[in-house]
PDB file of C-alpha atoms in Angstrom:
ATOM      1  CA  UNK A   1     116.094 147.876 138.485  1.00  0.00           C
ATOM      2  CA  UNK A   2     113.391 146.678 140.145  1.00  0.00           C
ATOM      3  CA  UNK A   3     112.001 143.268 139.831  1.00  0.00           C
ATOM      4  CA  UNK A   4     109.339 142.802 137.327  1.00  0.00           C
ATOM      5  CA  UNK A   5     105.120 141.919 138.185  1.00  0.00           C
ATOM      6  CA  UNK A   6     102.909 140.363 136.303  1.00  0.00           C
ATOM      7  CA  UNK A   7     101.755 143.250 135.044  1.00  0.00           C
ATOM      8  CA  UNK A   8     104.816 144.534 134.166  1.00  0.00           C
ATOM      9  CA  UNK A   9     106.995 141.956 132.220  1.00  0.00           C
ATOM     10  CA  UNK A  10     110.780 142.421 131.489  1.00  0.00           C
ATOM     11  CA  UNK A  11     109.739 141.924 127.595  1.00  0.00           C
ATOM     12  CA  UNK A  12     107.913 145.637 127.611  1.00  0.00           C
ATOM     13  CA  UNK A  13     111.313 147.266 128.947  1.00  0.00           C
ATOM     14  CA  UNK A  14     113.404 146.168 126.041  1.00  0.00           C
ATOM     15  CA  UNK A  15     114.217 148.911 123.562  1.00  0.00           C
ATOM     16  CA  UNK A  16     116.191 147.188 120.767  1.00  0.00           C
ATOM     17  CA  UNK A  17     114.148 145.464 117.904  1.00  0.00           C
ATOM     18  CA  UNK A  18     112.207 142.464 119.066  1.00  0.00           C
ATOM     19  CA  UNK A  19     109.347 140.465 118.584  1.00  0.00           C
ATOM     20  CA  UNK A  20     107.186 137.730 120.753  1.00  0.00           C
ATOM     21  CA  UNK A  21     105.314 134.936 118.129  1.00  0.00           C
ATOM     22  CA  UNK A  22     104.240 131.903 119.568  1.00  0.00           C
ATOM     23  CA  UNK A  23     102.448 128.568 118.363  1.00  0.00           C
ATOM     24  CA  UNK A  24      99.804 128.700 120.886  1.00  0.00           C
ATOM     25  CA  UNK A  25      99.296 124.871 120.216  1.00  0.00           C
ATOM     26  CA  UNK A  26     103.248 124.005 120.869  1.00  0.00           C
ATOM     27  CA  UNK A  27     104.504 122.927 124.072  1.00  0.00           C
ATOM     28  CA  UNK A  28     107.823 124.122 125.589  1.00  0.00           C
ATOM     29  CA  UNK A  29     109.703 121.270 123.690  1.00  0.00           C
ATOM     30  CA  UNK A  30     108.494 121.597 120.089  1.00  0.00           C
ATOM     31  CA  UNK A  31     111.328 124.299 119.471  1.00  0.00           C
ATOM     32  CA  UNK A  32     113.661 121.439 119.628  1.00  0.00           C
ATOM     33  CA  UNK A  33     114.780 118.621 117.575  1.00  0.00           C
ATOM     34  CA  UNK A  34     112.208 116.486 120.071  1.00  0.00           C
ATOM     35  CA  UNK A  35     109.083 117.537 118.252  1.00  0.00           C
ATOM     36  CA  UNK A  36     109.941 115.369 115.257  1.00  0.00           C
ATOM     37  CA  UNK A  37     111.267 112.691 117.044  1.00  0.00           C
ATOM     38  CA  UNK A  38     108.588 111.778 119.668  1.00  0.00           C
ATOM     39  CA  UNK A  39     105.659 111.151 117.258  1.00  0.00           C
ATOM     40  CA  UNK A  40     107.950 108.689 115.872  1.00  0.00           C
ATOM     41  CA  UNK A  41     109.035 107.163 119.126  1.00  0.00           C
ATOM     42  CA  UNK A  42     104.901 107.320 119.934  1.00  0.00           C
ATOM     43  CA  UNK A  43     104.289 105.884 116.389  1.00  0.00           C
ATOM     44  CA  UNK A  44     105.959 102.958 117.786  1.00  0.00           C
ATOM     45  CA  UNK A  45     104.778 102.105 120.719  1.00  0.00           C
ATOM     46  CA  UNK A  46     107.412 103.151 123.096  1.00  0.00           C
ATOM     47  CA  UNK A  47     105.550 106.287 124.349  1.00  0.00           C
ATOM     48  CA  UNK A  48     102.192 107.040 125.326  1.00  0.00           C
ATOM     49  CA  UNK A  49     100.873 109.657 122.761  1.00  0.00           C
ATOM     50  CA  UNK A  50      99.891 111.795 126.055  1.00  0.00           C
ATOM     51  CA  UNK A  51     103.447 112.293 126.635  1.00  0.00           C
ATOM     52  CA  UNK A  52     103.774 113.479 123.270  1.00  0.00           C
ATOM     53  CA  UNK A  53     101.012 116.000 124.030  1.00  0.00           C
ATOM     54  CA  UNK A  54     102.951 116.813 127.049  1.00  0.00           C
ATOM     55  CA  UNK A  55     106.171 117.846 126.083  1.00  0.00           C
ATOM     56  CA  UNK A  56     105.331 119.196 122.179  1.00  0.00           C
ATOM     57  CA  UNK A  57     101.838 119.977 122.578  1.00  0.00           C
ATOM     58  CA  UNK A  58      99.728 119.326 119.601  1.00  0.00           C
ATOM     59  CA  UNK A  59     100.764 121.003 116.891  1.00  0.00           C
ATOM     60  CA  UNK A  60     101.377 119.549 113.909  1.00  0.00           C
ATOM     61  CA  UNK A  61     105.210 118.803 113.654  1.00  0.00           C
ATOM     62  CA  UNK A  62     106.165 119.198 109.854  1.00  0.00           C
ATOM     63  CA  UNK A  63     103.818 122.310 110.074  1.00  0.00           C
ATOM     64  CA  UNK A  64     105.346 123.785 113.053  1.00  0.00           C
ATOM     65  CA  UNK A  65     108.827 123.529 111.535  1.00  0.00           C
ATOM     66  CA  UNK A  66     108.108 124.969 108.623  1.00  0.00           C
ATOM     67  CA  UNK A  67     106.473 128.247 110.567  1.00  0.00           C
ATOM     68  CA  UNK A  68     109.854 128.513 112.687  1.00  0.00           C
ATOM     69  CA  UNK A  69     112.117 127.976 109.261  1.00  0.00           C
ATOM     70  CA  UNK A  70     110.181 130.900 107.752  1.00  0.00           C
ATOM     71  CA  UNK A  71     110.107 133.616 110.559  1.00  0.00           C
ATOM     72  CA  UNK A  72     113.577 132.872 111.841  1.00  0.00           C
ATOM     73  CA  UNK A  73     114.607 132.983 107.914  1.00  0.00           C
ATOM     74  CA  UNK A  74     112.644 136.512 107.718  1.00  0.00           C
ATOM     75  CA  UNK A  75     114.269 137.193 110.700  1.00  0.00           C
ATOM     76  CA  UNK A  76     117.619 136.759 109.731  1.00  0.00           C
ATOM     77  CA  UNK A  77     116.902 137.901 105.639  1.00  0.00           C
ATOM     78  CA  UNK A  78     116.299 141.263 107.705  1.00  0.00           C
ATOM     79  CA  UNK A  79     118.637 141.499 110.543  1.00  0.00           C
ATOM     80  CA  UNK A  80     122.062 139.949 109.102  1.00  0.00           C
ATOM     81  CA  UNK A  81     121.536 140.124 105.034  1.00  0.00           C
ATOM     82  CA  UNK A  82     119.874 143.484 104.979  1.00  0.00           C
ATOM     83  CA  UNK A  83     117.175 141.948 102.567  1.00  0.00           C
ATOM     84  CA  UNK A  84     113.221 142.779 102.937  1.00  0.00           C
ATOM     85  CA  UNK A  85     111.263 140.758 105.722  1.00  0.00           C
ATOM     86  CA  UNK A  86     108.177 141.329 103.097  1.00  0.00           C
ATOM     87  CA  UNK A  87     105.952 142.451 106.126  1.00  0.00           C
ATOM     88  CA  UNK A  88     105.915 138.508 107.806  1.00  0.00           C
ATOM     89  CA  UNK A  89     107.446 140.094 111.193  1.00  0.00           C
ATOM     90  CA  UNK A  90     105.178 142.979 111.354  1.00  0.00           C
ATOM     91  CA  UNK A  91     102.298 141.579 112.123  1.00  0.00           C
ATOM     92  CA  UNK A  92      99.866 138.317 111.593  1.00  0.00           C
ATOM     93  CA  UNK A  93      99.765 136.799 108.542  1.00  0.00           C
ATOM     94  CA  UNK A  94      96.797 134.906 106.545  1.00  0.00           C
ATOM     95  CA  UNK A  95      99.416 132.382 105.397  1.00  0.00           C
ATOM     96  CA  UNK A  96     100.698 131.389 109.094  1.00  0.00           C
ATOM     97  CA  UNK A  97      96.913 131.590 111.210  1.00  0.00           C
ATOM     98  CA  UNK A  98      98.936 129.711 113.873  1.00  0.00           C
ATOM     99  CA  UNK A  99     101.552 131.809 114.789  1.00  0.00           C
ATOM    100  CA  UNK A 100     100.400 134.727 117.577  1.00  0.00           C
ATOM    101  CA  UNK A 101     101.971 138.076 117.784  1.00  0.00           C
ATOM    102  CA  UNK A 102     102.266 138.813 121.668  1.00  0.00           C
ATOM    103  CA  UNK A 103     102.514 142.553 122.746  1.00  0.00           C
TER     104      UNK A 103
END
């Protein structure tokens, strides 16, 4: 296969089911258990609130967890208990403005 460009990304060549939703305002870290626990850590004084920024971005925490709980729970509703998604993985949705679909 040849190596993918820029312009050609590995994620178009996939042909099972998949989707690409991001948190624009998350940084690479707030998909882990890190993006409740630094606020706290900056909360108290024993880390600059720009390293916050750095690793989880600036989304809000409790808000950002609940958006992942819900789409992986739609995910999984549809993919391992055969239930309806209700639409949520389709496309963007009015009640989650944060969350991007990515072609």
């Amino acid at each position: 296969m040849p190596s993918a460009t820029a312009a050609t990304p590995p994620w178009r060549h996939l042909r099972g089911w998949h989707r690409n939703i991001q948190l624009p305002s998350a940084g690479h870290y707030s998909y882990t258990d890190l993006q409740a626990q630094f606020p706290q850590v900056a909360a108290a004084g024993m880390m600059p609130a720009s390293e916050v920024t750095k690793t989880v971005g600036t989304v809000d925490s409790a808000r950002s967890l609940h958006i992942q709980r819900t789409y992986l729970g739609a995910f999984f509703d549809l993919h391992l208990r055969h239930m309806p998604d209700h639409g949520l993985l389709d496309g963007p949705s009015p009640h989650y403005p944060e969350a991007v679909f990515i072609d």
